[in-house]
């Protein structure tokens, strides 16, 4: 299949996802299960990466502050801006695409090749909505909270790295964090809008490649790889488009 055929089948799949949802009790159970399996389980990895990512940003900024015309609080300001605008929403989304996307594609792909999805269809269940809707909504609605945690931990990591290395004081860093906040606060909303879109893309693309897997276990692995690559490319394209529409 070429690219346009994949895109067309993807949107037809999305139509089926929202066409006939399951009963409320079944959906709620599946929804909160997916919140725990996809979102909550990703928090330790996100926290670990965010702390070190914030430390690296602040140290690299401090190392390149050679001009005496730049005030010291610029380190905190650049760390905050870089974290909110790009690193937490985009880099974390790319990492989550590798973790969550491959897991979802493998899970649904295995169900396809072992004919579990066929069994759901025989029982009259909308297999697309049953398997995909809880995953898509769980990631879309709750992934922004994970990114907020990432933002906070990035700033904490920057503070710890700089203070422990003696490059700047806590007061200087906090002044930079608060600098120009009255004009830059809307960056958080921009980042959260991106995160909602990224979360939707990660899960829906992974579901698509998993659901249309054909063959055996080898094809499941290939579908998982394709899902991660396609989700990463979609995130970067969406990031460019949303930046043009919202930020520029």
PDB file of C-alpha atoms in Angstrom:
ATOM      1  CA  UNK A   1       0.000   0.000   0.000  1.00  0.00           C
ATOM      2  CA  UNK A   2       1.165   3.524  -0.729  1.00  0.00           C
ATOM      3  CA  UNK A   3       1.043   6.470   1.661  1.00  0.00           C
ATOM      4  CA  UNK A   4      -2.342   7.783   0.522  1.00  0.00           C
ATOM      5  CA  UNK A   5      -3.965   4.371   0.913  1.00  0.00           C
ATOM      6  CA  UNK A   6      -2.628   4.158   4.468  1.00  0.00           C
ATOM      7  CA  UNK A   7      -3.961   7.645   5.255  1.00  0.00           C
ATOM      8  CA  UNK A   8      -7.382   6.828   3.823  1.00  0.00           C
ATOM      9  CA  UNK A   9      -7.646   3.553   5.738  1.00  0.00           C
ATOM     10  CA  UNK A  10      -6.450   5.311   8.892  1.00  0.00           C
ATOM     11  CA  UNK A  11      -9.290   7.840   8.757  1.00  0.00           C
ATOM     12  CA  UNK A  12     -11.822   5.111   7.977  1.00  0.00           C
ATOM     13  CA  UNK A  13     -10.564   3.318  11.071  1.00  0.00           C
ATOM     14  CA  UNK A  14     -11.052   6.461  13.171  1.00  0.00           C
ATOM     15  CA  UNK A  15     -14.632   6.676  11.919  1.00  0.00           C
ATOM     16  CA  UNK A  16     -15.249   3.152  13.195  1.00  0.00           C
ATOM     17  CA  UNK A  17     -13.554   3.924  16.518  1.00  0.00           C
ATOM     18  CA  UNK A  18     -16.153   6.542  17.422  1.00  0.00           C
ATOM     19  CA  UNK A  19     -19.100   5.035  15.545  1.00  0.00           C
ATOM     20  CA  UNK A  20     -20.402   2.478  18.033  1.00  0.00           C
ATOM     21  CA  UNK A  21     -18.831   2.597  21.502  1.00  0.00           C
ATOM     22  CA  UNK A  22     -19.295  -0.216  23.980  1.00  0.00           C
ATOM     23  CA  UNK A  23     -21.577  -0.132  27.015  1.00  0.00           C
ATOM     24  CA  UNK A  24     -20.680   2.479  29.600  1.00  0.00           C
ATOM     25  CA  UNK A  25     -19.690  -0.004  32.305  1.00  0.00           C
ATOM     26  CA  UNK A  26     -17.407  -1.952  29.984  1.00  0.00           C
ATOM     27  CA  UNK A  27     -15.903   1.225  28.560  1.00  0.00           C
ATOM     28  CA  UNK A  28     -15.156   2.740  32.001  1.00  0.00           C
ATOM     29  CA  UNK A  29     -13.394  -0.415  33.096  1.00  0.00           C
ATOM     30  CA  UNK A  30     -11.278  -0.526  29.952  1.00  0.00           C
ATOM     31  CA  UNK A  31     -10.606   3.219  30.088  1.00  0.00           C
ATOM     32  CA  UNK A  32      -9.159   3.251  33.609  1.00  0.00           C
ATOM     33  CA  UNK A  33      -7.207   0.079  32.875  1.00  0.00           C
ATOM     34  CA  UNK A  34      -5.568   1.827  29.915  1.00  0.00           C
ATOM     35  CA  UNK A  35      -4.893   4.963  31.979  1.00  0.00           C
ATOM     36  CA  UNK A  36      -2.916   2.815  34.393  1.00  0.00           C
ATOM     37  CA  UNK A  37      -1.239   0.662  31.734  1.00  0.00           C
ATOM     38  CA  UNK A  38      -0.280   3.462  29.337  1.00  0.00           C
ATOM     39  CA  UNK A  39      -0.071   6.726  31.297  1.00  0.00           C
ATOM     40  CA  UNK A  40       0.689   5.893  34.923  1.00  0.00           C
ATOM     41  CA  UNK A  41       3.268   3.266  34.015  1.00  0.00           C
ATOM     42  CA  UNK A  42       5.143   5.844  31.910  1.00  0.00           C
ATOM     43  CA  UNK A  43       5.638   8.322  34.763  1.00  0.00           C
ATOM     44  CA  UNK A  44       8.834   6.725  36.256  1.00  0.00           C
ATOM     45  CA  UNK A  45      10.586   6.762  32.861  1.00  0.00           C
ATOM     46  CA  UNK A  46       9.429  10.323  32.154  1.00  0.00           C
ATOM     47  CA  UNK A  47      10.547  11.484  35.608  1.00  0.00           C
ATOM     48  CA  UNK A  48      14.005   9.947  35.253  1.00  0.00           C
ATOM     49  CA  UNK A  49      14.567  11.430  31.796  1.00  0.00           C
ATOM     50  CA  UNK A  50      13.179  14.843  32.734  1.00  0.00           C
ATOM     51  CA  UNK A  51      15.484  15.374  35.710  1.00  0.00           C
ATOM     52  CA  UNK A  52      18.617  14.645  33.690  1.00  0.00           C
ATOM     53  CA  UNK A  53      17.328  16.507  30.647  1.00  0.00           C
ATOM     54  CA  UNK A  54      16.774  19.638  32.747  1.00  0.00           C
ATOM     55  CA  UNK A  55      20.242  19.298  34.235  1.00  0.00           C
ATOM     56  CA  UNK A  56      21.850  19.034  30.794  1.00  0.00           C
ATOM     57  CA  UNK A  57      19.934  22.057  29.456  1.00  0.00           C
ATOM     58  CA  UNK A  58      20.974  24.263  32.356  1.00  0.00           C
ATOM     59  CA  UNK A  59      24.614  23.142  32.325  1.00  0.00           C
ATOM     60  CA  UNK A  60      24.963  23.632  28.569  1.00  0.00           C
ATOM     61  CA  UNK A  61      23.353  27.064  28.850  1.00  0.00           C
ATOM     62  CA  UNK A  62      25.676  28.044  31.680  1.00  0.00           C
ATOM     63  CA  UNK A  63      28.705  26.756  29.771  1.00  0.00           C
ATOM     64  CA  UNK A  64      27.863  28.975  26.796  1.00  0.00           C
ATOM     65  CA  UNK A  65      27.216  32.124  28.836  1.00  0.00           C
ATOM     66  CA  UNK A  66      30.468  33.790  27.898  1.00  0.00           C
ATOM     67  CA  UNK A  67      29.160  37.304  27.293  1.00  0.00           C
ATOM     68  CA  UNK A  68      29.297  39.682  30.283  1.00  0.00           C
ATOM     69  CA  UNK A  69      26.300  41.525  28.799  1.00  0.00           C
ATOM     70  CA  UNK A  70      23.986  38.633  29.606  1.00  0.00           C
ATOM     71  CA  UNK A  71      22.675  38.556  33.186  1.00  0.00           C
ATOM     72  CA  UNK A  72      23.124  35.332  35.157  1.00  0.00           C
ATOM     73  CA  UNK A  73      19.392  34.765  35.456  1.00  0.00           C
ATOM     74  CA  UNK A  74      19.338  34.098  31.698  1.00  0.00           C
ATOM     75  CA  UNK A  75      20.292  30.485  32.517  1.00  0.00           C
ATOM     76  CA  UNK A  76      17.049  29.889  34.410  1.00  0.00           C
ATOM     77  CA  UNK A  77      15.021  31.744  31.795  1.00  0.00           C
ATOM     78  CA  UNK A  78      16.411  29.719  28.875  1.00  0.00           C
ATOM     79  CA  UNK A  79      15.995  26.473  30.806  1.00  0.00           C
ATOM     80  CA  UNK A  80      12.354  27.294  31.501  1.00  0.00           C
ATOM     81  CA  UNK A  81      11.594  28.369  27.938  1.00  0.00           C
ATOM     82  CA  UNK A  82      13.345  25.376  26.344  1.00  0.00           C
ATOM     83  CA  UNK A  83      11.632  22.959  28.685  1.00  0.00           C
ATOM     84  CA  UNK A  84       8.108  24.296  28.200  1.00  0.00           C
ATOM     85  CA  UNK A  85       8.285  25.017  24.488  1.00  0.00           C
ATOM     86  CA  UNK A  86      10.057  21.959  23.166  1.00  0.00           C
ATOM     87  CA  UNK A  87      11.812  19.488  25.396  1.00  0.00           C
ATOM     88  CA  UNK A  88       8.968  18.285  27.630  1.00  0.00           C
ATOM     89  CA  UNK A  89       6.140  18.197  25.062  1.00  0.00           C
ATOM     90  CA  UNK A  90       8.115  17.028  22.021  1.00  0.00           C
ATOM     91  CA  UNK A  91      11.103  15.007  23.234  1.00  0.00           C
ATOM     92  CA  UNK A  92       9.063  13.201  25.879  1.00  0.00           C
ATOM     93  CA  UNK A  93       6.372  12.475  23.267  1.00  0.00           C
ATOM     94  CA  UNK A  94       8.971  10.920  20.973  1.00  0.00           C
ATOM     95  CA  UNK A  95      10.224   8.742  23.814  1.00  0.00           C
ATOM     96  CA  UNK A  96       6.696   7.732  24.767  1.00  0.00           C
ATOM     97  CA  UNK A  97       6.021   6.898  21.113  1.00  0.00           C
ATOM     98  CA  UNK A  98       8.792   4.321  21.332  1.00  0.00           C
ATOM     99  CA  UNK A  99       7.585   2.831  24.597  1.00  0.00           C
ATOM    100  CA  UNK A 100       3.800   3.030  24.279  1.00  0.00           C
ATOM    101  CA  UNK A 101       3.516   2.829  20.492  1.00  0.00           C
ATOM    102  CA  UNK A 102       5.476  -0.399  20.181  1.00  0.00           C
ATOM    103  CA  UNK A 103       3.593  -1.940  23.092  1.00  0.00           C
ATOM    104  CA  UNK A 104       0.149  -1.116  21.670  1.00  0.00           C
ATOM    105  CA  UNK A 105       1.035  -2.223  18.142  1.00  0.00           C
ATOM    106  CA  UNK A 106       2.447  -5.505  19.445  1.00  0.00           C
ATOM    107  CA  UNK A 107      -0.555  -6.127  21.692  1.00  0.00           C
ATOM    108  CA  UNK A 108      -3.192  -5.552  19.009  1.00  0.00           C
ATOM    109  CA  UNK A 109      -1.071  -7.186  16.316  1.00  0.00           C
ATOM    110  CA  UNK A 110      -0.767 -10.342  18.421  1.00  0.00           C
ATOM    111  CA  UNK A 111      -4.523 -10.355  18.918  1.00  0.00           C
ATOM    112  CA  UNK A 112      -4.946 -10.106  15.150  1.00  0.00           C
ATOM    113  CA  UNK A 113      -2.608 -12.934  14.177  1.00  0.00           C
ATOM    114  CA  UNK A 114      -3.999 -15.215  16.931  1.00  0.00           C
ATOM    115  CA  UNK A 115      -7.560 -14.530  15.665  1.00  0.00           C
ATOM    116  CA  UNK A 116      -8.766 -12.969  18.928  1.00  0.00           C
ATOM    117  CA  UNK A 117     -10.046  -9.955  16.988  1.00  0.00           C
ATOM    118  CA  UNK A 118     -11.952 -12.282  14.649  1.00  0.00           C
ATOM    119  CA  UNK A 119     -13.582 -13.850  17.695  1.00  0.00           C
ATOM    120  CA  UNK A 120     -14.720 -10.411  18.904  1.00  0.00           C
ATOM    121  CA  UNK A 121     -16.231  -9.697  15.490  1.00  0.00           C
ATOM    122  CA  UNK A 122     -18.090 -13.013  15.502  1.00  0.00           C
ATOM    123  CA  UNK A 123     -19.598 -12.106  18.890  1.00  0.00           C
ATOM    124  CA  UNK A 124     -20.912  -8.850  17.407  1.00  0.00           C
ATOM    125  CA  UNK A 125     -18.435  -6.597  19.196  1.00  0.00           C
ATOM    126  CA  UNK A 126     -17.110  -3.509  17.427  1.00  0.00           C
ATOM    127  CA  UNK A 127     -13.509  -4.663  17.783  1.00  0.00           C
ATOM    128  CA  UNK A 128     -12.032  -1.346  16.622  1.00  0.00           C
ATOM    129  CA  UNK A 129     -13.963   0.694  19.174  1.00  0.00           C
ATOM    130  CA  UNK A 130     -13.534  -1.888  21.932  1.00  0.00           C
ATOM    131  CA  UNK A 131      -9.768  -2.112  21.576  1.00  0.00           C
ATOM    132  CA  UNK A 132      -8.830   1.391  20.467  1.00  0.00           C
ATOM    133  CA  UNK A 133     -11.210   3.964  21.949  1.00  0.00           C
ATOM    134  CA  UNK A 134     -10.134   3.495  25.609  1.00  0.00           C
ATOM    135  CA  UNK A 135      -6.467   3.661  24.608  1.00  0.00           C
ATOM    136  CA  UNK A 136      -6.892   6.781  22.468  1.00  0.00           C
ATOM    137  CA  UNK A 137      -8.950   8.687  25.045  1.00  0.00           C
ATOM    138  CA  UNK A 138      -6.728   7.667  27.961  1.00  0.00           C
ATOM    139  CA  UNK A 139      -3.618   8.961  26.215  1.00  0.00           C
ATOM    140  CA  UNK A 140      -5.256  12.087  24.801  1.00  0.00           C
ATOM    141  CA  UNK A 141      -6.770  13.242  28.094  1.00  0.00           C
ATOM    142  CA  UNK A 142      -4.116  12.187  30.604  1.00  0.00           C
ATOM    143  CA  UNK A 143      -0.828  12.532  28.723  1.00  0.00           C
ATOM    144  CA  UNK A 144      -0.783  16.332  29.342  1.00  0.00           C
ATOM    145  CA  UNK A 145      -0.541  15.632  33.086  1.00  0.00           C
ATOM    146  CA  UNK A 146       2.564  13.534  32.457  1.00  0.00           C
ATOM    147  CA  UNK A 147       4.100  16.401  30.479  1.00  0.00           C
ATOM    148  CA  UNK A 148       3.333  18.852  33.297  1.00  0.00           C
ATOM    149  CA  UNK A 149       5.202  16.524  35.670  1.00  0.00           C
ATOM    150  CA  UNK A 150       8.052  16.455  33.149  1.00  0.00           C
ATOM    151  CA  UNK A 151       8.196  20.266  33.032  1.00  0.00           C
ATOM    152  CA  UNK A 152       8.416  20.544  36.805  1.00  0.00           C
ATOM    153  CA  UNK A 153      11.084  17.864  37.086  1.00  0.00           C
ATOM    154  CA  UNK A 154      13.115  19.405  34.257  1.00  0.00           C
ATOM    155  CA  UNK A 155      13.274  22.671  36.161  1.00  0.00           C
ATOM    156  CA  UNK A 156      14.155  20.833  39.362  1.00  0.00           C
ATOM    157  CA  UNK A 157      16.906  18.949  37.544  1.00  0.00           C
ATOM    158  CA  UNK A 158      18.294  22.206  36.172  1.00  0.00           C
ATOM    159  CA  UNK A 159      18.346  23.713  39.643  1.00  0.00           C
ATOM    160  CA  UNK A 160      20.080  20.699  41.221  1.00  0.00           C
ATOM    161  CA  UNK A 161      22.701  20.444  38.463  1.00  0.00           C
ATOM    162  CA  UNK A 162      23.604  24.126  38.517  1.00  0.00           C
ATOM    163  CA  UNK A 163      23.673  24.602  42.278  1.00  0.00           C
ATOM    164  CA  UNK A 164      25.636  21.409  42.923  1.00  0.00           C
ATOM    165  CA  UNK A 165      28.218  22.361  40.286  1.00  0.00           C
ATOM    166  CA  UNK A 166      28.516  25.893  41.678  1.00  0.00           C
ATOM    167  CA  UNK A 167      27.686  27.598  38.360  1.00  0.00           C
ATOM    168  CA  UNK A 168      24.873  29.688  39.841  1.00  0.00           C
ATOM    169  CA  UNK A 169      22.935  30.155  43.049  1.00  0.00           C
ATOM    170  CA  UNK A 170      19.384  29.142  43.873  1.00  0.00           C
ATOM    171  CA  UNK A 171      18.319  32.794  43.958  1.00  0.00           C
ATOM    172  CA  UNK A 172      19.764  33.507  40.493  1.00  0.00           C
ATOM    173  CA  UNK A 173      18.105  30.416  39.017  1.00  0.00           C
ATOM    174  CA  UNK A 174      14.721  31.237  40.550  1.00  0.00           C
ATOM    175  CA  UNK A 175      14.890  34.810  39.247  1.00  0.00           C
ATOM    176  CA  UNK A 176      15.406  33.387  35.745  1.00  0.00           C
ATOM    177  CA  UNK A 177      12.516  30.943  36.186  1.00  0.00           C
ATOM    178  CA  UNK A 178      10.158  33.798  37.123  1.00  0.00           C
ATOM    179  CA  UNK A 179      11.512  36.286  34.554  1.00  0.00           C
ATOM    180  CA  UNK A 180       8.963  37.560  32.002  1.00  0.00           C
ATOM    181  CA  UNK A 181       6.401  34.995  33.185  1.00  0.00           C
ATOM    182  CA  UNK A 182       3.545  37.470  32.728  1.00  0.00           C
ATOM    183  CA  UNK A 183       4.155  37.410  28.958  1.00  0.00           C
ATOM    184  CA  UNK A 184       5.311  33.792  28.566  1.00  0.00           C
ATOM    185  CA  UNK A 185       2.672  31.997  30.653  1.00  0.00           C
ATOM    186  CA  UNK A 186       0.664  31.116  27.556  1.00  0.00           C
ATOM    187  CA  UNK A 187       3.572  28.930  26.413  1.00  0.00           C
ATOM    188  CA  UNK A 188       2.209  26.321  28.808  1.00  0.00           C
ATOM    189  CA  UNK A 189      -1.116  26.247  26.945  1.00  0.00           C
ATOM    190  CA  UNK A 190       0.743  25.944  23.648  1.00  0.00           C
ATOM    191  CA  UNK A 191       2.722  23.005  25.024  1.00  0.00           C
ATOM    192  CA  UNK A 192      -0.402  21.272  26.348  1.00  0.00           C
ATOM    193  CA  UNK A 193      -2.222  21.678  23.028  1.00  0.00           C
ATOM    194  CA  UNK A 194       0.734  20.018  21.322  1.00  0.00           C
ATOM    195  CA  UNK A 195       0.710  17.253  23.912  1.00  0.00           C
ATOM    196  CA  UNK A 196      -2.966  16.449  23.327  1.00  0.00           C
ATOM    197  CA  UNK A 197      -2.330  16.149  19.580  1.00  0.00           C
ATOM    198  CA  UNK A 198       0.810  14.079  20.121  1.00  0.00           C
ATOM    199  CA  UNK A 199      -0.961  11.711  22.506  1.00  0.00           C
ATOM    200  CA  UNK A 200      -3.736  11.136  19.993  1.00  0.00           C
ATOM    201  CA  UNK A 201      -1.261  10.498  17.174  1.00  0.00           C
ATOM    202  CA  UNK A 202       0.890   8.082  19.177  1.00  0.00           C
ATOM    203  CA  UNK A 203      -1.992   5.837  20.196  1.00  0.00           C
ATOM    204  CA  UNK A 204      -4.107   5.968  17.052  1.00  0.00           C
ATOM    205  CA  UNK A 205      -1.163   5.258  14.726  1.00  0.00           C
ATOM    206  CA  UNK A 206       0.017   2.373  16.920  1.00  0.00           C
ATOM    207  CA  UNK A 207      -3.516   0.949  16.970  1.00  0.00           C
ATOM    208  CA  UNK A 208      -3.733   1.246  13.192  1.00  0.00           C
ATOM    209  CA  UNK A 209      -0.552  -0.683  12.476  1.00  0.00           C
ATOM    210  CA  UNK A 210      -1.389  -3.301  15.078  1.00  0.00           C
ATOM    211  CA  UNK A 211      -4.950  -3.825  13.899  1.00  0.00           C
ATOM    212  CA  UNK A 212      -4.034  -4.325  10.244  1.00  0.00           C
ATOM    213  CA  UNK A 213      -1.177  -6.721  10.933  1.00  0.00           C
ATOM    214  CA  UNK A 214      -1.234  -9.776   8.695  1.00  0.00           C
ATOM    215  CA  UNK A 215       0.854 -12.916   8.973  1.00  0.00           C
ATOM    216  CA  UNK A 216       2.626 -14.253  12.043  1.00  0.00           C
ATOM    217  CA  UNK A 217       4.918 -13.188  14.865  1.00  0.00           C
ATOM    218  CA  UNK A 218       7.498 -11.765  12.464  1.00  0.00           C
ATOM    219  CA  UNK A 219       4.905  -9.373  11.020  1.00  0.00           C
ATOM    220  CA  UNK A 220       3.921  -8.297  14.555  1.00  0.00           C
ATOM    221  CA  UNK A 221       7.482  -7.103  15.121  1.00  0.00           C
ATOM    222  CA  UNK A 222       7.508  -5.290  11.792  1.00  0.00           C
ATOM    223  CA  UNK A 223       4.192  -3.595  12.598  1.00  0.00           C
ATOM    224  CA  UNK A 224       5.586  -2.453  15.945  1.00  0.00           C
ATOM    225  CA  UNK A 225       8.604  -0.904  14.216  1.00  0.00           C
ATOM    226  CA  UNK A 226       6.450   0.794  11.586  1.00  0.00           C
ATOM    227  CA  UNK A 227       4.176   2.190  14.288  1.00  0.00           C
ATOM    228  CA  UNK A 228       7.073   3.811  16.167  1.00  0.00           C
ATOM    229  CA  UNK A 229       8.585   5.284  12.990  1.00  0.00           C
ATOM    230  CA  UNK A 230       5.246   6.590  11.688  1.00  0.00           C
ATOM    231  CA  UNK A 231       4.278   8.060  15.063  1.00  0.00           C
ATOM    232  CA  UNK A 232       7.654   9.815  15.381  1.00  0.00           C
ATOM    233  CA  UNK A 233       7.351  11.324  11.903  1.00  0.00           C
ATOM    234  CA  UNK A 234       3.751  12.391  12.602  1.00  0.00           C
ATOM    235  CA  UNK A 235       4.814  14.067  15.861  1.00  0.00           C
ATOM    236  CA  UNK A 236       7.533  16.071  14.130  1.00  0.00           C
ATOM    237  CA  UNK A 237       5.195  17.145  11.324  1.00  0.00           C
ATOM    238  CA  UNK A 238       2.445  18.082  13.776  1.00  0.00           C
ATOM    239  CA  UNK A 239       4.970  19.974  15.884  1.00  0.00           C
ATOM    240  CA  UNK A 240       5.982  22.068  12.870  1.00  0.00           C
ATOM    241  CA  UNK A 241       2.378  22.740  11.829  1.00  0.00           C
ATOM    242  CA  UNK A 242       1.181  23.652  15.332  1.00  0.00           C
ATOM    243  CA  UNK A 243       4.163  25.942  15.847  1.00  0.00           C
ATOM    244  CA  UNK A 244       3.304  27.761  12.623  1.00  0.00           C
ATOM    245  CA  UNK A 245      -0.367  28.052  13.586  1.00  0.00           C
ATOM    246  CA  UNK A 246      -0.033  28.974  17.259  1.00  0.00           C
ATOM    247  CA  UNK A 247       3.411  30.321  18.061  1.00  0.00           C
ATOM    248  CA  UNK A 248       4.511  32.226  14.966  1.00  0.00           C
TER     249      UNK A 248
END
